[in-house]
């Protein structure tokens, strides 16, 4: 295949491969793919696809994680002149199958490889009349019958869009673009195809692209040198609301931002316009799925009305009167951009038609022409709505899926305004004899999530005995909308204490998802949260509590109660990563004199690791935690244990009825040694309850091993630790500082001293196990809780975050290992099926708390 064959995407890549082969085409962190490598990979894949019968007017389904391989597959299909269909990786399997059954591809490209389609169908031009050129792609949108509709878009339409977009943006090979879209949202095609046409770098987000809002997001744009950005409107509005609260330029290279999907907010436009010192162009893009991506652009200026622009070259707009709607007119798109129609059962749609001899698409959008050019949009006249910043859905499809649930008798879905974008509310009537006795709403959401993409899931499902009716006996949708729109405000938001983290998080949750969490264990992503709503929740949290929540933290901690604890810590100034306090003894919580808990430092030395756990212990208990004091640093276990014991006694540890000494990981080893010494003073009043302590004999951690744990575990930096080590064995802590900020575990305004202080503790504690031999407990009551590694901690892995239990005690009998076997019987060991590094993460920390309290009483 040569560059003069195939469609524009492949041809452009092939041309750049010949003229500038070593220039970067795609990047993701440190991983880069040159145009030569991209072209060669596409050529190889095209050869395999051709062997499966892929040719013009056939379809290839691409079902891959978003990244380099997706672009390779698109280019290969383009080179063969065939059409592709892109599947969102997280799409429910049943919906993927519906799409595959509808388009009947010649081949599938998945992570497992390239395979022939299960039931290849006739050529596309035999199913729908060819208009100007071969088919380029099939884009799927929601269908009112419960089956997604596939719109066939032709090559001339896509290439016209790409060339006109390049002209409108002034895009050149010196630009850098960030890929930031759902792959199934056709805005992804705009980002990929325009970048490859001009030969500019397209950057994908990698593991270090962690953001807690607009400031972090723009930090990464600066870091990557992003100059042109296309965002779904929901993201544009969410970040814009945050930018509007703070002055200052944050992305000097960012010269253009496009919002696509639905009308952006005026305040967001004004905020984005100022992120570069000389100003940033803000562009509004409009285009239905049934046309090639975007059919018109308009530059937006702060304070001006939000409107769409005149059509791009090769496209025309006309306004058609709507019957029985007074003077209202519908926007009709004509010309090269219009697709052939829908595949399959939706092929007879009346939206595609000939008007005055020109192939046209009736958009369903009510519009009027502006005197200054462009058009105002006034909503839709049909049952379609746009949600989550631009995804267009048929309410009928969601209703159809609701009625598929065996105990749902009737259903109505209405859209309502959420934080930054529109959301959906479902109202249902149930057959009570068949419905679950408890939490029927959650059962319905679970059923829907197995067949619908996340953007189509209702944010709330409400059960009604009867639907409200109008005077004519029809369902009163206005009344249902009032119910859906009844967000906090008059009913309690104004009365909520601004300092009450739980109350403010509950309101933020309700503002974003449409309803508050049903209970403390509700998981954000299990009840309708998605990537766009995550940005909205982050923005809400910042505006209400004044604290930063990062996207990665929300994904790791989606439960309401755990999220509230994290935010409480952050608002109180307690760091959530492995940061030390610089104080030897820290009172985590002051209680009575009946029982004292003492937690010894893990490898990091950070007693903040015990902050959440300390709050969950019985309210009358006192909780202390101890860090390694500098004067005992690196002097061995005996000196450290002796010194910490004296600190505890000097602070009055002997005045408590019971002293429970504990510690996680290396802190468990410390805890054992301190507990032995306290037992010599207090006898049976002391017990050691140790949380997954390593075998001292097998875990004499070298300094380089400690540095590896410090980088990858302590600061969650995905980059191999060896990249921060020089040829002489020294450690580049300045580079670690930058990487920790990128990972979201170090604040943007922190300096290198924080990393240096933390590393000093790691290095010191790493030396303490050297030569340690455990002595027998001599009457001390000792209990060990092992994680699922059975005492053989693997610092290179992270296992399951949570454990599902069927009742009873969550732990079972364990087995003493290594030096612990020499001093303890197996019946002193319990085992919890959770990975070592997840033991103190929510909700596992509740199981650890239960174990501690249970054995403190025995």
mmCIF file of C-alpha atoms in Angstrom, residues 453-761:
data_model
loop_
_atom_site.group_PDB
_atom_site.id
_atom_site.type_symbol
_atom_site.label_atom_id
_atom_site.label_comp_id
_atom_site.label_asym_id
_atom_site.label_seq_id
_atom_site.Cartn_x
_atom_site.Cartn_y
_atom_site.Cartn_z
ATOM 1 C CA UNK A 453 -23.390 2.740 28.383
ATOM 2 C CA UNK A 454 -22.714 4.761 31.513
ATOM 3 C CA UNK A 455 -23.834 8.069 29.991
ATOM 4 C CA UNK A 456 -27.343 6.600 29.464
ATOM 5 C CA UNK A 457 -27.798 5.433 33.056
ATOM 6 C CA UNK A 458 -30.329 7.503 35.019
ATOM 7 C CA UNK A 459 -28.772 9.431 37.870
ATOM 8 C CA UNK A 460 -31.734 8.565 40.018
ATOM 9 C CA UNK A 461 -34.466 5.945 39.884
ATOM 10 C CA UNK A 462 -37.607 6.712 41.872
ATOM 11 C CA UNK A 463 -40.436 4.271 42.564
ATOM 12 C CA UNK A 464 -43.959 5.744 42.441
ATOM 13 C CA UNK A 465 -47.270 4.056 43.159
ATOM 14 C CA UNK A 466 -48.908 6.141 40.422
ATOM 15 C CA UNK A 467 -47.638 8.641 37.861
ATOM 16 C CA UNK A 468 -49.051 12.180 38.113
ATOM 17 C CA UNK A 469 -51.507 12.882 35.287
ATOM 18 C CA UNK A 470 -52.570 16.005 33.414
ATOM 19 C CA UNK A 471 -56.218 17.049 33.101
ATOM 20 C CA UNK A 472 -56.284 15.078 29.831
ATOM 21 C CA UNK A 473 -55.155 11.889 31.529
ATOM 22 C CA UNK A 474 -51.598 11.853 30.176
ATOM 23 C CA UNK A 475 -48.469 11.461 32.284
ATOM 24 C CA UNK A 476 -47.609 14.879 33.685
ATOM 25 C CA UNK A 477 -43.957 15.135 32.649
ATOM 26 C CA UNK A 478 -43.731 18.664 34.002
ATOM 27 C CA UNK A 479 -44.607 17.392 37.474
ATOM 28 C CA UNK A 480 -42.011 14.629 37.179
ATOM 29 C CA UNK A 481 -39.439 17.168 36.035
ATOM 30 C CA UNK A 482 -40.206 19.253 39.120
ATOM 31 C CA UNK A 483 -39.498 16.191 41.241
ATOM 32 C CA UNK A 484 -36.247 15.483 39.396
ATOM 33 C CA UNK A 485 -35.167 19.101 39.590
ATOM 34 C CA UNK A 486 -35.861 19.336 43.337
ATOM 35 C CA UNK A 487 -32.174 19.557 44.168
ATOM 36 C CA UNK A 488 -30.938 20.934 47.499
ATOM 37 C CA UNK A 489 -31.699 24.565 48.148
ATOM 38 C CA UNK A 490 -34.963 25.288 49.825
ATOM 39 C CA UNK A 491 -34.911 21.870 51.489
ATOM 40 C CA UNK A 492 -31.717 22.159 53.465
ATOM 41 C CA UNK A 493 -28.701 23.297 51.470
ATOM 42 C CA UNK A 494 -28.717 26.792 52.930
ATOM 43 C CA UNK A 495 -28.918 25.379 56.465
ATOM 44 C CA UNK A 496 -26.042 22.921 56.071
ATOM 45 C CA UNK A 497 -22.999 23.741 58.180
ATOM 46 C CA UNK A 498 -20.171 24.787 55.800
ATOM 47 C CA UNK A 499 -17.699 23.070 58.146
ATOM 48 C CA UNK A 500 -19.587 19.756 58.192
ATOM 49 C CA UNK A 501 -17.662 17.618 55.710
ATOM 50 C CA UNK A 502 -20.261 14.841 55.631
ATOM 51 C CA UNK A 503 -23.121 17.262 55.044
ATOM 52 C CA UNK A 504 -21.311 19.183 52.317
ATOM 53 C CA UNK A 505 -20.158 16.003 50.566
ATOM 54 C CA UNK A 506 -23.725 14.700 50.714
ATOM 55 C CA UNK A 507 -24.969 17.874 49.042
ATOM 56 C CA UNK A 508 -22.220 17.737 46.409
ATOM 57 C CA UNK A 509 -23.071 14.082 45.746
ATOM 58 C CA UNK A 510 -26.740 14.964 45.367
ATOM 59 C CA UNK A 511 -25.989 17.943 43.138
ATOM 60 C CA UNK A 512 -23.977 15.772 40.753
ATOM 61 C CA UNK A 513 -25.929 12.500 40.816
ATOM 62 C CA UNK A 514 -29.388 13.867 41.439
ATOM 63 C CA UNK A 515 -29.912 12.124 44.772
ATOM 64 C CA UNK A 516 -27.927 11.739 48.014
ATOM 65 C CA UNK A 517 -26.145 8.480 48.876
ATOM 66 C CA UNK A 518 -28.602 5.919 50.180
ATOM 67 C CA UNK A 519 -26.197 4.912 52.930
ATOM 68 C CA UNK A 520 -22.636 5.457 54.065
ATOM 69 C CA UNK A 521 -21.334 2.559 51.966
ATOM 70 C CA UNK A 522 -22.719 3.889 48.651
ATOM 71 C CA UNK A 523 -20.054 3.841 45.925
ATOM 72 C CA UNK A 524 -19.944 6.842 43.588
ATOM 73 C CA UNK A 525 -19.385 4.805 40.432
ATOM 74 C CA UNK A 526 -21.895 2.100 41.372
ATOM 75 C CA UNK A 527 -24.773 4.576 41.585
ATOM 76 C CA UNK A 528 -24.286 6.458 38.333
ATOM 77 C CA UNK A 529 -20.911 8.198 38.619
ATOM 78 C CA UNK A 530 -18.693 8.321 35.547
ATOM 79 C CA UNK A 531 -15.651 10.222 34.329
ATOM 80 C CA UNK A 532 -17.569 13.425 33.566
ATOM 81 C CA UNK A 533 -19.528 13.312 36.810
ATOM 82 C CA UNK A 534 -16.254 12.714 38.641
ATOM 83 C CA UNK A 535 -15.003 16.088 37.381
ATOM 84 C CA UNK A 536 -18.265 17.682 38.512
ATOM 85 C CA UNK A 537 -17.957 16.149 41.985
ATOM 86 C CA UNK A 538 -14.342 17.300 42.282
ATOM 87 C CA UNK A 539 -15.438 20.832 41.380
ATOM 88 C CA UNK A 540 -18.318 20.734 43.865
ATOM 89 C CA UNK A 541 -16.053 19.479 46.662
ATOM 90 C CA UNK A 542 -13.552 22.237 46.046
ATOM 91 C CA UNK A 543 -16.173 24.978 45.979
ATOM 92 C CA UNK A 544 -17.913 23.717 49.133
ATOM 93 C CA UNK A 545 -14.993 22.586 51.288
ATOM 94 C CA UNK A 546 -12.016 24.417 49.792
ATOM 95 C CA UNK A 547 -10.005 21.202 49.484
ATOM 96 C CA UNK A 548 -8.595 19.437 46.468
ATOM 97 C CA UNK A 549 -9.826 15.978 45.578
ATOM 98 C CA UNK A 550 -7.929 14.287 42.773
ATOM 99 C CA UNK A 551 -9.550 12.061 40.184
ATOM 100 C CA UNK A 552 -7.253 9.163 41.056
ATOM 101 C CA UNK A 553 -8.260 9.464 44.729
ATOM 102 C CA UNK A 554 -11.942 9.366 43.829
ATOM 103 C CA UNK A 555 -11.403 6.235 41.719
ATOM 104 C CA UNK A 556 -9.461 4.605 44.580
ATOM 105 C CA UNK A 557 -11.920 5.787 47.256
ATOM 106 C CA UNK A 558 -15.405 5.880 45.725
ATOM 107 C CA UNK A 559 -17.372 4.954 48.874
ATOM 108 C CA UNK A 560 -19.121 7.878 50.550
ATOM 109 C CA UNK A 561 -17.845 7.142 54.046
ATOM 110 C CA UNK A 562 -14.236 6.617 52.934
ATOM 111 C CA UNK A 563 -14.358 9.735 50.771
ATOM 112 C CA UNK A 564 -15.699 11.747 53.698
ATOM 113 C CA UNK A 565 -12.840 10.517 55.884
ATOM 114 C CA UNK A 566 -10.282 11.423 53.234
ATOM 115 C CA UNK A 567 -11.730 14.934 52.909
ATOM 116 C CA UNK A 568 -11.914 15.328 56.687
ATOM 117 C CA UNK A 569 -8.220 14.506 56.938
ATOM 118 C CA UNK A 570 -7.337 16.880 54.150
ATOM 119 C CA UNK A 571 -9.384 19.730 55.574
ATOM 120 C CA UNK A 572 -7.722 19.173 58.947
ATOM 121 C CA UNK A 573 -4.325 19.370 57.278
ATOM 122 C CA UNK A 574 -3.570 15.663 57.712
ATOM 123 C CA UNK A 575 -1.763 14.446 54.588
ATOM 124 C CA UNK A 576 -3.087 11.277 52.984
ATOM 125 C CA UNK A 577 0.165 10.032 51.450
ATOM 126 C CA UNK A 578 3.209 8.782 53.362
ATOM 127 C CA UNK A 579 4.074 12.107 54.996
ATOM 128 C CA UNK A 580 5.625 12.351 58.449
ATOM 129 C CA UNK A 581 4.555 14.796 61.152
ATOM 130 C CA UNK A 582 8.025 15.445 62.564
ATOM 131 C CA UNK A 583 6.717 14.662 66.080
ATOM 132 C CA UNK A 584 7.703 11.540 68.026
ATOM 133 C CA UNK A 585 4.398 10.965 69.828
ATOM 134 C CA UNK A 586 1.142 12.039 68.193
ATOM 135 C CA UNK A 587 -2.187 11.930 70.022
ATOM 136 C CA UNK A 588 -4.529 10.658 67.340
ATOM 137 C CA UNK A 589 -7.527 10.856 69.685
ATOM 138 C CA UNK A 590 -7.916 11.594 73.389
ATOM 139 C CA UNK A 591 -10.367 9.359 75.274
ATOM 140 C CA UNK A 592 -10.639 7.757 78.672
ATOM 141 C CA UNK A 593 -8.107 5.893 80.779
ATOM 142 C CA UNK A 594 -9.609 2.452 80.259
ATOM 143 C CA UNK A 595 -7.758 1.479 77.106
ATOM 144 C CA UNK A 596 -4.812 2.959 75.219
ATOM 145 C CA UNK A 597 -3.941 2.092 71.647
ATOM 146 C CA UNK A 598 -0.354 2.668 70.513
ATOM 147 C CA UNK A 599 0.498 2.414 66.800
ATOM 148 C CA UNK A 600 4.118 2.082 65.745
ATOM 149 C CA UNK A 601 5.467 3.579 62.485
ATOM 150 C CA UNK A 602 5.460 1.661 59.184
ATOM 151 C CA UNK A 603 8.442 1.813 56.845
ATOM 152 C CA UNK A 604 7.492 5.342 55.850
ATOM 153 C CA UNK A 605 7.437 6.432 59.481
ATOM 154 C CA UNK A 606 4.153 8.221 58.785
ATOM 155 C CA UNK A 607 1.638 7.818 61.574
ATOM 156 C CA UNK A 608 -0.899 9.588 59.351
ATOM 157 C CA UNK A 609 -1.327 6.083 57.926
ATOM 158 C CA UNK A 610 -3.424 5.364 61.041
ATOM 159 C CA UNK A 611 -5.617 8.495 60.933
ATOM 160 C CA UNK A 612 -8.745 6.835 59.549
ATOM 161 C CA UNK A 613 -8.325 3.694 61.651
ATOM 162 C CA UNK A 614 -7.970 5.709 64.852
ATOM 163 C CA UNK A 615 -11.340 7.382 64.308
ATOM 164 C CA UNK A 616 -13.059 3.999 63.932
ATOM 165 C CA UNK A 617 -11.882 2.586 67.253
ATOM 166 C CA UNK A 618 -14.261 2.764 70.261
ATOM 167 C CA UNK A 619 -15.004 6.349 71.227
ATOM 168 C CA UNK A 620 -13.856 5.961 74.866
ATOM 169 C CA UNK A 621 -10.401 4.699 73.884
ATOM 170 C CA UNK A 622 -7.309 6.882 73.703
ATOM 171 C CA UNK A 623 -5.175 6.495 70.562
ATOM 172 C CA UNK A 624 -1.497 7.385 70.243
ATOM 173 C CA UNK A 625 0.919 6.882 67.384
ATOM 174 C CA UNK A 626 4.708 7.063 67.422
ATOM 175 C CA UNK A 627 7.197 8.132 64.760
ATOM 176 C CA UNK A 628 10.911 7.446 64.704
ATOM 177 C CA UNK A 629 12.751 10.301 66.474
ATOM 178 C CA UNK A 630 15.876 11.588 64.671
ATOM 179 C CA UNK A 631 18.137 10.798 67.641
ATOM 180 C CA UNK A 632 17.270 7.077 67.344
ATOM 181 C CA UNK A 633 17.382 6.973 63.575
ATOM 182 C CA UNK A 634 19.471 4.153 62.120
ATOM 183 C CA UNK A 635 20.713 2.865 65.513
ATOM 184 C CA UNK A 636 19.075 -0.541 65.263
ATOM 185 C CA UNK A 637 15.926 -2.117 66.635
ATOM 186 C CA UNK A 638 17.045 -2.484 70.237
ATOM 187 C CA UNK A 639 17.906 1.200 70.621
ATOM 188 C CA UNK A 640 14.719 2.254 68.844
ATOM 189 C CA UNK A 641 12.434 -0.024 70.884
ATOM 190 C CA UNK A 642 14.075 0.997 74.163
ATOM 191 C CA UNK A 643 13.799 4.669 73.282
ATOM 192 C CA UNK A 644 10.157 4.528 72.149
ATOM 193 C CA UNK A 645 9.180 2.551 75.237
ATOM 194 C CA UNK A 646 10.677 5.251 77.468
ATOM 195 C CA UNK A 647 8.788 7.940 75.499
ATOM 196 C CA UNK A 648 5.499 6.086 76.040
ATOM 197 C CA UNK A 649 6.093 5.583 79.749
ATOM 198 C CA UNK A 650 7.141 9.209 80.185
ATOM 199 C CA UNK A 651 3.818 10.247 78.635
ATOM 200 C CA UNK A 652 1.859 8.081 81.077
ATOM 201 C CA UNK A 653 1.216 4.844 79.161
ATOM 202 C CA UNK A 654 1.339 2.946 82.483
ATOM 203 C CA UNK A 655 -1.729 4.849 83.732
ATOM 204 C CA UNK A 656 -4.148 3.057 81.374
ATOM 205 C CA UNK A 657 -6.045 -0.098 82.275
ATOM 206 C CA UNK A 658 -5.097 -1.894 79.027
ATOM 207 C CA UNK A 659 -2.401 -1.010 76.520
ATOM 208 C CA UNK A 660 -2.889 -2.463 73.035
ATOM 209 C CA UNK A 661 0.275 -2.062 70.965
ATOM 210 C CA UNK A 662 -0.156 -2.356 67.223
ATOM 211 C CA UNK A 663 1.468 -1.436 63.962
ATOM 212 C CA UNK A 664 1.080 -2.073 60.258
ATOM 213 C CA UNK A 665 3.792 -3.695 58.114
ATOM 214 C CA UNK A 666 7.220 -2.801 59.550
ATOM 215 C CA UNK A 667 5.298 -1.053 62.327
ATOM 216 C CA UNK A 668 4.158 -4.513 63.412
ATOM 217 C CA UNK A 669 7.760 -5.555 63.996
ATOM 218 C CA UNK A 670 8.415 -2.323 65.907
ATOM 219 C CA UNK A 671 5.191 -2.899 67.831
ATOM 220 C CA UNK A 672 6.204 -6.375 68.932
ATOM 221 C CA UNK A 673 9.517 -5.171 70.317
ATOM 222 C CA UNK A 674 7.925 -2.212 72.127
ATOM 223 C CA UNK A 675 5.101 -4.406 73.485
ATOM 224 C CA UNK A 676 7.661 -6.859 74.937
ATOM 225 C CA UNK A 677 9.338 -4.036 76.806
ATOM 226 C CA UNK A 678 6.068 -2.579 78.080
ATOM 227 C CA UNK A 679 4.990 -6.057 79.163
ATOM 228 C CA UNK A 680 8.028 -6.238 81.402
ATOM 229 C CA UNK A 681 6.669 -3.136 83.204
ATOM 230 C CA UNK A 682 2.881 -3.728 83.062
ATOM 231 C CA UNK A 683 2.440 -7.503 82.753
ATOM 232 C CA UNK A 684 -0.915 -8.777 81.469
ATOM 233 C CA UNK A 685 -2.233 -5.248 80.869
ATOM 234 C CA UNK A 686 -0.266 -5.199 77.597
ATOM 235 C CA UNK A 687 -1.054 -7.073 74.394
ATOM 236 C CA UNK A 688 0.427 -6.946 70.902
ATOM 237 C CA UNK A 689 -2.016 -6.911 67.941
ATOM 238 C CA UNK A 690 0.121 -6.721 64.809
ATOM 239 C CA UNK A 691 -1.172 -5.947 61.306
ATOM 240 C CA UNK A 692 0.610 -8.008 58.628
ATOM 241 C CA UNK A 693 4.172 -7.612 59.937
ATOM 242 C CA UNK A 694 6.864 -8.947 57.588
ATOM 243 C CA UNK A 695 9.237 -11.760 58.498
ATOM 244 C CA UNK A 696 12.294 -9.859 59.786
ATOM 245 C CA UNK A 697 14.599 -12.554 58.501
ATOM 246 C CA UNK A 698 13.306 -12.294 54.921
ATOM 247 C CA UNK A 699 12.776 -8.532 54.866
ATOM 248 C CA UNK A 700 16.102 -6.977 55.656
ATOM 249 C CA UNK A 701 15.386 -4.229 53.200
ATOM 250 C CA UNK A 702 18.451 -2.814 51.463
ATOM 251 C CA UNK A 703 18.640 0.926 50.918
ATOM 252 C CA UNK A 704 17.960 0.481 47.177
ATOM 253 C CA UNK A 705 14.990 -1.783 47.919
ATOM 254 C CA UNK A 706 13.690 0.812 50.372
ATOM 255 C CA UNK A 707 14.061 3.485 47.708
ATOM 256 C CA UNK A 708 12.047 1.346 45.291
ATOM 257 C CA UNK A 709 9.273 0.991 47.896
ATOM 258 C CA UNK A 710 9.559 4.707 48.661
ATOM 259 C CA UNK A 711 8.955 5.622 45.000
ATOM 260 C CA UNK A 712 6.395 3.036 43.921
ATOM 261 C CA UNK A 713 4.478 2.396 47.146
ATOM 262 C CA UNK A 714 5.048 5.447 49.321
ATOM 263 C CA UNK A 715 4.345 7.973 46.572
ATOM 264 C CA UNK A 716 2.429 5.811 44.047
ATOM 265 C CA UNK A 717 4.805 6.832 41.254
ATOM 266 C CA UNK A 718 4.332 4.490 38.262
ATOM 267 C CA UNK A 719 7.785 5.219 36.825
ATOM 268 C CA UNK A 720 10.388 2.500 37.644
ATOM 269 C CA UNK A 721 12.486 3.613 40.610
ATOM 270 C CA UNK A 722 15.704 2.899 38.728
ATOM 271 C CA UNK A 723 15.003 5.953 36.573
ATOM 272 C CA UNK A 724 15.638 8.095 39.657
ATOM 273 C CA UNK A 725 18.975 6.385 40.413
ATOM 274 C CA UNK A 726 22.216 7.643 38.898
ATOM 275 C CA UNK A 727 25.174 5.541 37.747
ATOM 276 C CA UNK A 728 26.883 5.993 41.129
ATOM 277 C CA UNK A 729 23.892 4.676 43.076
ATOM 278 C CA UNK A 730 22.684 8.109 44.175
ATOM 279 C CA UNK A 731 19.032 9.109 44.266
ATOM 280 C CA UNK A 732 17.570 12.054 42.300
ATOM 281 C CA UNK A 733 15.062 13.406 44.835
ATOM 282 C CA UNK A 734 14.353 16.471 42.699
ATOM 283 C CA UNK A 735 13.011 14.181 39.962
ATOM 284 C CA UNK A 736 11.046 12.198 42.546
ATOM 285 C CA UNK A 737 9.474 15.471 43.706
ATOM 286 C CA UNK A 738 8.228 16.239 40.198
ATOM 287 C CA UNK A 739 6.967 12.686 39.691
ATOM 288 C CA UNK A 740 5.108 12.691 43.025
ATOM 289 C CA UNK A 741 3.314 15.884 42.002
ATOM 290 C CA UNK A 742 2.384 14.292 38.695
ATOM 291 C CA UNK A 743 1.097 11.229 40.572
ATOM 292 C CA UNK A 744 -1.113 13.464 42.707
ATOM 293 C CA UNK A 745 0.473 12.324 45.998
ATOM 294 C CA UNK A 746 2.409 15.544 46.600
ATOM 295 C CA UNK A 747 0.823 18.975 46.560
ATOM 296 C CA UNK A 748 1.700 21.235 43.662
ATOM 297 C CA UNK A 749 3.058 23.929 46.000
ATOM 298 C CA UNK A 750 5.232 21.510 48.034
ATOM 299 C CA UNK A 751 9.011 21.763 47.780
ATOM 300 C CA UNK A 752 11.724 19.128 47.631
ATOM 301 C CA UNK A 753 12.293 19.285 51.390
ATOM 302 C CA UNK A 754 9.139 17.249 51.985
ATOM 303 C CA UNK A 755 10.491 14.419 49.813
ATOM 304 C CA UNK A 756 13.921 14.671 51.459
ATOM 305 C CA UNK A 757 12.431 14.428 54.955
ATOM 306 C CA UNK A 758 10.300 11.443 53.998
ATOM 307 C CA UNK A 759 13.236 9.644 52.377
ATOM 308 C CA UNK A 760 15.376 10.192 55.484
ATOM 309 C CA UNK A 761 12.779 8.254 57.489
#
